[in-house]
Amino acid sequence: MAGKKSEARRPEAGHDTRYIKLRNRFVCRFRLSKRYTGPPGHCHGGIIATILDEAMGKVNKLRQVVALTSEITVSYLKPVPLKQPLRVESREVKVRGRKHVNMAEILNEKGDVLARSQGLFIAIDPHRMFARFVER
């Protein structure tokens, strides 16, 4: 396995997160607590979209690219259960200039894809874009 393994645990935040950095790929294992309830026993769709967006953003970070989400599409394939082992995997699809297209999937323990997304990210120079918000 290429890359460095890193783990973080914060059950007090309502979830248990562990992530693994792989070359140009991001994998995170997690469980969602009842605080993320949408339909009974399952995760709210907005939380699913957030997890997918964050995972795709991590791919940019692995490549040392600062990019903002421009578009994201989410396919909700099956309900995402609470209190069950899950993982999110993301990777780069293509890069053209400042445009980065990434994809992500949430999978259950059996490897079934529960939700899938694709996102367009625009690379920025954060110092230039946010300079007026930084106190000097």
Coordinates of N, CA, C and O in Angstrom, one line a residue:
M1 N 0.8 -1.2 0.0 CA 0.0 0.0 0.0 C 0.9 1.2 0.0 O 1.7 1.4 0.9
A2 N 0.8 2.1 -1.0 CA 1.6 3.3 -1.1 C 0.9 4.3 -0.2 O -0.3 4.4 -0.1
G3 N 1.7 5.2 0.4 CA 1.2 6.3 1.2 C 1.3 6.0 2.6 O 1.8 5.0 3.1
K4 N 0.8 6.9 3.4 CA 1.0 6.9 4.8 C -0.4 6.6 5.4 O -1.4 7.2 5.0
K5 N -0.5 5.8 6.4 CA -1.7 5.5 7.1 C -1.8 6.5 8.3 O -0.9 6.7 9.0
S6 N -3.0 7.0 8.5 CA -3.3 8.0 9.5 C -4.6 7.7 10.1 O -5.6 7.4 9.4
E7 N -4.8 7.7 11.4 CA -6.0 7.4 12.1 C -6.4 8.6 13.0 O -5.6 9.2 13.6
A8 N -7.7 8.8 13.1 CA -8.3 9.8 14.0 C -9.6 9.2 14.6 O -10.4 8.7 13.8
R9 N -9.8 9.4 15.9 CA -11.0 8.9 16.5 C -11.6 10.1 17.3 O -11.0 10.7 18.1
R10 N -12.9 10.4 17.0 CA -13.6 11.5 17.7 C -15.0 11.1 18.0 O -15.9 11.7 17.4
P11 N -15.3 10.0 18.8 CA -16.7 9.6 18.9 C -17.6 10.7 19.5 O -18.8 10.7 19.3
E12 N -17.0 11.6 20.3 CA -17.8 12.7 20.9 C -18.4 13.6 19.8 O -19.4 14.3 20.0
A13 N -17.8 13.6 18.6 CA -18.4 14.4 17.5 C -19.5 13.7 16.8 O -20.0 14.3 15.9
G14 N -19.9 12.5 17.2 CA -21.0 11.8 16.6 C -20.6 10.8 15.5 O -21.5 10.2 14.9
H15 N -19.3 10.6 15.3 CA -18.9 9.7 14.3 C -17.5 9.2 14.7 O -16.8 9.8 15.4
D16 N -17.2 8.0 14.1 CA -15.9 7.4 14.3 C -15.2 7.4 13.0 O -15.7 6.8 12.0
T17 N -14.1 8.1 12.8 CA -13.5 8.3 11.5 C -12.0 7.7 11.5 O -11.3 8.0 12.4
R18 N -11.7 7.0 10.5 CA -10.4 6.5 10.2 C -10.1 6.7 8.7 O -11.0 6.3 7.9
Y19 N -9.0 7.2 8.4 CA -8.7 7.4 7.0 C -7.4 6.9 6.6 O -6.5 6.8 7.4
I20 N -7.2 6.5 5.3 CA -6.0 6.0 4.8 C -5.7 6.8 3.5 O -6.5 7.0 2.6
K21 N -4.5 7.4 3.5 CA -4.0 8.1 2.3 C -3.3 7.1 1.3 O -2.4 6.4 1.7
L22 N -3.8 7.1 0.1 CA -3.2 6.3 -0.9 C -2.8 7.2 -2.1 O -3.4 8.3 -2.2
R23 N -1.9 6.8 -3.0 CA -1.6 7.7 -4.1 C -2.8 8.1 -4.9 O -3.4 7.2 -5.5
N24 N -3.1 9.4 -4.9 CA -4.2 9.9 -5.7 C -5.5 9.3 -5.4 O -6.4 9.3 -6.2
R25 N -5.7 8.8 -4.2 CA -6.9 8.1 -3.8 C -7.1 8.3 -2.3 O -6.1 8.4 -1.6
F26 N -8.3 8.5 -1.9 CA -8.6 8.7 -0.5 C -9.6 7.7 -0.1 O -10.6 7.4 -0.8
V27 N -9.4 7.0 1.1 CA -10.3 6.0 1.6 C -10.5 6.3 3.1 O -9.5 6.6 3.8
C28 N -11.7 6.4 3.5 CA -12.0 6.7 5.0 C -13.1 5.7 5.4 O -14.1 5.5 4.8
R29 N -12.8 5.0 6.6 CA -13.8 4.1 7.2 C -14.5 4.9 8.3 O -13.8 5.6 9.1
F30 N -15.8 4.7 8.4 CA -16.5 5.4 9.4 C -17.8 4.8 9.8 O -18.3 3.8 9.1
R31 N -18.5 5.2 10.9 CA -19.8 4.8 11.3 C -20.6 6.1 11.6 O -20.0 7.0 12.2
L32 N -21.8 6.2 11.2 CA -22.6 7.4 11.5 C -23.5 7.1 12.7 O -24.2 6.1 12.7
S33 N -23.6 8.1 13.6 CA -24.5 7.9 14.8 C -25.9 8.4 14.4 O -26.1 9.0 13.4
K34 N -26.8 8.3 15.4 CA -28.2 8.7 15.2 C -28.3 10.2 15.0 O -29.3 10.6 14.4
R35 N -27.3 11.0 15.3 CA -27.4 12.4 15.1 C -27.5 12.8 13.6 O -27.9 13.9 13.3
Y36 N -27.2 11.8 12.7 CA -27.2 12.1 11.3 C -28.5 11.4 10.6 O -28.5 11.2 9.4
T37 N -29.5 11.2 11.4 CA -30.7 10.5 11.0 C -31.5 11.4 9.9 O -31.7 12.6 10.1
G38 N -31.9 10.7 8.9 CA -32.8 11.2 7.9 C -34.0 10.3 8.0 O -34.8 10.4 9.0
P39 N -34.2 9.3 7.1 CA -35.2 8.3 7.2 C -34.9 7.4 8.4 O -33.7 7.3 8.8
P40 N -35.8 6.8 9.1 CA -35.5 6.0 10.3 C -34.4 5.0 10.1 O -34.5 4.3 9.1
G41 N -33.4 5.1 10.9 CA -32.3 4.1 10.9 C -31.3 4.4 9.8 O -30.3 3.6 9.6
H42 N -31.5 5.5 9.0 CA -30.6 5.8 7.9 C -30.2 7.2 7.9 O -30.8 8.1 8.5
C43 N -29.1 7.5 7.1 CA -28.5 8.8 7.1 C -29.3 9.8 6.2 O -29.9 9.5 5.2
H44 N -29.3 11.1 6.6 CA -29.9 12.2 5.9 C -29.1 12.4 4.6 O -27.9 12.4 4.6
G45 N -29.8 12.7 3.5 CA -29.2 12.9 2.2 C -28.2 14.1 2.2 O -27.2 14.0 1.4
G46 N -28.4 15.1 2.9 CA -27.5 16.2 3.0 C -26.1 15.8 3.6 O -25.1 16.3 3.2
I47 N -26.2 15.0 4.6 CA -25.0 14.5 5.2 C -24.2 13.6 4.2 O -23.0 13.6 4.1
I48 N -24.9 12.8 3.5 CA -24.3 11.9 2.4 C -23.6 12.8 1.4 O -22.4 12.5 1.1
A49 N -24.2 13.8 0.9 CA -23.6 14.8 0.0 C -22.4 15.4 0.6 O -21.3 15.6 -0.1
T50 N -22.4 15.8 1.8 CA -21.3 16.4 2.5 C -20.1 15.5 2.6 O -19.0 15.8 2.3
I51 N -20.4 14.2 3.0 CA -19.3 13.2 3.1 C -18.6 13.0 1.7 O -17.4 13.0 1.6
L52 N -19.4 12.9 0.7 CA -18.9 12.7 -0.7 C -18.1 13.9 -1.1 O -17.0 13.8 -1.7
D53 N -18.6 15.1 -0.9 CA -17.9 16.4 -1.2 C -16.5 16.4 -0.5 O -15.5 16.8 -1.1
E54 N -16.5 16.1 0.8 CA -15.3 16.2 1.6 C -14.3 15.2 1.1 O -13.1 15.4 1.0
A55 N -14.8 14.0 0.8 CA -13.8 12.9 0.3 C -13.2 13.4 -1.1 O -12.0 13.2 -1.3
M56 N -14.0 13.9 -2.0 CA -13.5 14.4 -3.2 C -12.5 15.5 -3.0 O -11.4 15.6 -3.7
G57 N -12.8 16.4 -2.0 CA -11.8 17.5 -1.7 C -10.5 17.0 -1.2 O -9.5 17.6 -1.4
K58 N -10.6 15.9 -0.5 CA -9.3 15.3 0.1 C -8.4 14.9 -1.0 O -7.1 14.9 -0.9
V59 N -8.9 14.4 -2.2 CA -8.1 14.1 -3.3 C -7.3 15.3 -3.8 O -6.1 15.2 -4.0
N60 N -7.9 16.4 -3.8 CA -7.2 17.7 -4.2 C -6.1 17.9 -3.2 O -5.0 18.3 -3.6
K61 N -6.4 17.8 -1.9 CA -5.4 18.1 -0.9 C -4.2 17.1 -1.0 O -3.1 17.5 -0.8
L62 N -4.5 15.8 -1.3 CA -3.4 14.9 -1.5 C -2.4 15.3 -2.6 O -1.3 15.0 -2.6
R63 N -3.0 16.0 -3.6 CA -2.2 16.5 -4.7 C -1.7 18.0 -4.5 O -1.2 18.6 -5.3
Q64 N -1.9 18.5 -3.2 CA -1.5 19.8 -2.9 C -2.1 20.9 -3.7 O -1.5 21.9 -4.1
V65 N -3.4 20.7 -4.1 CA -4.2 21.6 -4.8 C -5.2 22.2 -3.9 O -6.0 21.4 -3.3
V66 N -5.3 23.5 -3.9 CA -6.4 24.2 -3.2 C -7.5 24.5 -4.3 O -7.2 25.2 -5.2
A67 N -8.6 23.9 -4.1 CA -9.7 24.0 -5.1 C -11.0 24.1 -4.4 O -11.3 23.5 -3.3
L68 N -11.9 24.9 -5.0 CA -13.3 25.0 -4.4 C -14.3 24.2 -5.3 O -14.1 24.1 -6.5
T69 N -15.3 23.7 -4.6 CA -16.3 22.9 -5.3 C -17.1 23.9 -6.2 O -17.6 24.9 -5.7
S70 N -17.2 23.6 -7.4 CA -18.0 24.3 -8.4 C -19.4 23.6 -8.6 O -20.4 24.3 -8.6
E71 N -19.3 22.3 -8.8 CA -20.5 21.5 -9.0 C -20.3 20.2 -8.4 O -19.2 19.6 -8.4
I72 N -21.4 19.6 -7.9 CA -21.4 18.2 -7.4 C -22.7 17.6 -7.8 O -23.8 18.2 -7.7
T73 N -22.6 16.3 -8.3 CA -23.9 15.6 -8.5 C -23.8 14.3 -7.6 O -22.7 13.7 -7.5
V74 N -24.9 14.0 -7.1 CA -25.0 12.8 -6.2 C -26.0 11.9 -6.6 O -27.2 12.3 -6.9
S75 N -25.7 10.6 -6.7 CA -26.7 9.5 -7.0 C -26.8 8.8 -5.7 O -25.9 8.2 -5.2
Y76 N -28.1 8.8 -5.2 CA -28.4 8.1 -4.0 C -28.9 6.7 -4.4 O -30.1 6.6 -4.9
L77 N -28.1 5.7 -4.3 CA -28.4 4.4 -4.9 C -29.2 3.5 -4.0 O -30.1 2.8 -4.3
K78 N -28.8 3.5 -2.7 CA -29.4 2.7 -1.6 C -29.3 3.5 -0.3 O -28.4 4.3 -0.2
P79 N -30.3 3.3 0.6 CA -30.2 4.0 1.9 C -28.9 3.7 2.6 O -28.4 2.6 2.6
V80 N -28.3 4.7 3.2 CA -27.0 4.6 3.9 C -27.4 4.4 5.4 O -27.9 5.3 6.0
P81 N -27.1 3.2 6.0 CA -27.5 2.9 7.3 C -26.6 3.7 8.4 O -25.5 4.0 8.2
L82 N -27.3 3.9 9.5 CA -26.6 4.4 10.7 C -26.0 3.2 11.5 O -26.4 2.1 11.4
K83 N -24.9 3.5 12.3 CA -24.3 2.6 13.2 C -23.8 1.3 12.5 O -23.7 0.3 13.2
Q84 N -23.4 1.4 11.2 CA -22.9 0.3 10.5 C -21.5 0.7 10.0 O -21.3 1.9 9.6
P85 N -20.6 -0.2 9.8 CA -19.3 0.1 9.2 C -19.5 0.5 7.7 O -20.2 -0.2 7.0
L86 N -18.9 1.7 7.4 CA -19.0 2.2 6.0 C -17.6 2.7 5.6 O -16.7 2.8 6.5
R87 N -17.5 2.9 4.3 CA -16.3 3.6 3.9 C -16.6 4.5 2.7 O -17.6 4.2 2.0
V88 N -15.8 5.5 2.6 CA -16.0 6.4 1.4 C -14.6 6.3 0.7 O -13.6 6.3 1.3
E89 N -14.7 6.2 -0.6 CA -13.5 6.2 -1.5 C -13.6 7.2 -2.5 O -14.7 7.4 -3.1
S90 N -12.5 8.0 -2.8 CA -12.5 9.0 -3.8 C -11.3 9.0 -4.6 O -10.2 8.5 -4.1
R91 N -11.3 9.5 -5.8 CA -10.2 9.5 -6.7 C -10.4 10.6 -7.7 O -11.5 11.1 -8.0
E92 N -9.2 10.9 -8.4 CA -9.3 11.9 -9.4 C -9.7 11.2 -10.7 O -9.4 10.1 -11.0
V93 N -10.6 11.9 -11.5 CA -11.0 11.5 -12.8 C -10.3 12.1 -13.9 O -9.7 11.4 -14.8
K94 N -10.2 13.5 -13.9 CA -9.4 14.2 -14.9 C -9.0 15.6 -14.4 O -9.7 16.1 -13.5
V95 N -8.0 16.1 -15.0 CA -7.6 17.5 -14.7 C -7.4 18.2 -16.1 O -6.7 17.6 -17.0
R96 N -7.9 19.4 -16.2 CA -7.7 20.2 -17.4 C -7.6 21.6 -16.9 O -8.6 22.2 -16.5
G97 N -6.3 22.1 -16.9 CA -6.1 23.5 -16.4 C -6.4 23.5 -15.0 O -6.0 22.7 -14.2
R98 N -7.2 24.5 -14.6 CA -7.6 24.7 -13.2 C -8.8 23.8 -12.8 O -9.2 23.8 -11.7
K99 N -9.4 23.1 -13.8 CA -10.6 22.3 -13.5 C -10.1 20.8 -13.1 O -9.4 20.2 -13.9
H100 N -10.6 20.4 -12.0 CA -10.3 19.1 -11.4 C -11.6 18.4 -11.3 O -12.5 18.8 -10.6
V101 N -11.8 17.2 -11.9 CA -13.0 16.4 -11.8 C -12.6 15.2 -10.9 O -11.7 14.4 -11.2
N102 N -13.4 15.0 -9.8 CA -13.1 13.9 -8.9 C -14.4 13.1 -8.7 O -15.5 13.6 -9.0
M103 N -14.3 11.9 -8.3 CA -15.5 11.1 -8.0 C -15.3 10.4 -6.6 O -14.2 10.3 -6.1
A104 N -16.5 10.1 -6.0 CA -16.4 9.4 -4.7 C -17.6 8.4 -4.6 O -18.6 8.6 -5.2
E105 N -17.5 7.4 -3.7 CA -18.5 6.5 -3.4 C -18.5 6.1 -2.0 O -17.5 6.1 -1.3
I106 N -19.7 5.9 -1.4 CA -19.9 5.4 -0.1 C -20.3 4.0 -0.3 O -21.2 3.6 -1.0
L107 N -19.6 3.1 0.4 CA -19.8 1.6 0.3 C -20.1 1.0 1.7 O -19.6 1.5 2.7
N108 N -20.9 0.0 1.7 CA -21.1 -0.7 3.0 C -20.0 -1.8 3.2 O -19.1 -1.9 2.3
E109 N -20.1 -2.6 4.2 CA -19.1 -3.6 4.5 C -18.9 -4.7 3.5 O -17.9 -5.2 3.3
K110 N -20.0 -4.9 2.8 CA -20.0 -5.9 1.7 C -19.4 -5.4 0.4 O -19.2 -6.2 -0.5
G111 N -19.2 -4.1 0.3 CA -18.7 -3.5 -0.9 C -19.8 -3.0 -1.8 O -19.5 -2.5 -2.9
D112 N -21.0 -3.0 -1.4 CA -22.1 -2.4 -2.2 C -22.0 -0.9 -2.2 O -21.8 -0.3 -1.2
V113 N -22.2 -0.3 -3.4 CA -22.1 1.1 -3.5 C -23.5 1.7 -3.1 O -24.5 1.3 -3.7
L114 N -23.5 2.5 -2.1 CA -24.8 3.1 -1.6 C -25.0 4.5 -2.2 O -26.2 4.9 -2.3
A115 N -24.0 5.2 -2.4 CA -24.1 6.6 -3.0 C -22.8 6.9 -3.8 O -21.8 6.4 -3.5
R116 N -23.0 7.7 -4.8 CA -21.9 8.0 -5.7 C -22.0 9.5 -6.1 O -23.1 10.0 -6.3
S117 N -20.8 10.1 -6.3 CA -20.8 11.5 -6.7 C -19.7 11.8 -7.7 O -18.7 11.0 -7.8
Q118 N -19.9 12.9 -8.4 CA -18.8 13.4 -9.2 C -18.9 14.9 -9.0 O -19.9 15.5 -8.8
G119 N -17.7 15.5 -8.9 CA -17.6 16.9 -8.6 C -16.6 17.6 -9.5 O -15.6 17.0 -9.9
L120 N -16.9 18.9 -9.8 CA -16.0 19.7 -10.5 C -15.4 20.7 -9.5 O -16.2 21.4 -8.8
F121 N -14.1 20.8 -9.4 CA -13.4 21.7 -8.5 C -12.5 22.6 -9.3 O -11.9 22.2 -10.2
I122 N -12.5 23.9 -8.9 CA -11.7 24.9 -9.6 C -10.5 25.3 -8.6 O -10.7 25.7 -7.5
A123 N -9.3 25.1 -9.1 CA -8.1 25.4 -8.4 C -8.0 26.9 -8.2 O -8.3 27.6 -9.2
I124 N -7.6 27.3 -7.1 CA -7.4 28.8 -6.8 C -6.1 29.0 -6.1 O -5.4 28.1 -5.6
D125 N -5.8 30.3 -6.1 CA -4.7 30.8 -5.2 C -5.3 31.4 -4.0 O -5.9 32.5 -4.0
P126 N -5.3 30.7 -2.9 CA -6.0 31.1 -1.7 C -5.5 32.5 -1.1 O -6.3 33.3 -0.6
H127 N -4.2 32.7 -1.3 CA -3.7 34.0 -0.8 C -4.3 35.2 -1.5 O -4.6 36.2 -1.0
R128 N -4.4 35.0 -2.8 CA -4.9 36.1 -3.7 C -6.5 36.2 -3.4 O -7.0 37.3 -3.3
M129 N -7.2 35.1 -3.4 CA -8.6 35.1 -3.3 C -9.1 35.6 -2.0 O -10.1 36.3 -1.9
F130 N -8.4 35.3 -0.9 CA -8.9 35.6 0.5 C -8.0 36.6 1.2 O -8.2 36.8 2.4
A131 N -7.2 37.3 0.5 CA -6.3 38.3 1.1 C -7.0 39.4 1.9 O -6.6 39.8 2.9
R132 N -8.1 39.8 1.4 CA -8.9 40.9 2.0 C -9.5 40.5 3.3 O -9.9 41.3 4.1
F133 N -9.6 39.2 3.6 CA -10.2 38.7 4.8 C -9.2 38.4 5.9 O -9.5 38.0 7.0
V134 N -7.9 38.5 5.6 CA -6.8 38.1 6.5 C -6.4 39.4 7.2 O -6.0 40.4 6.5
E135 N -6.4 39.4 8.5 CA -5.9 40.6 9.3 C -4.4 40.7 9.1 O -3.7 39.7 9.2
R136 N -3.9 41.9 9.0 CA -2.5 42.1 9.0 C -2.0 42.8 10.2 O -2.6 43.5 10.9

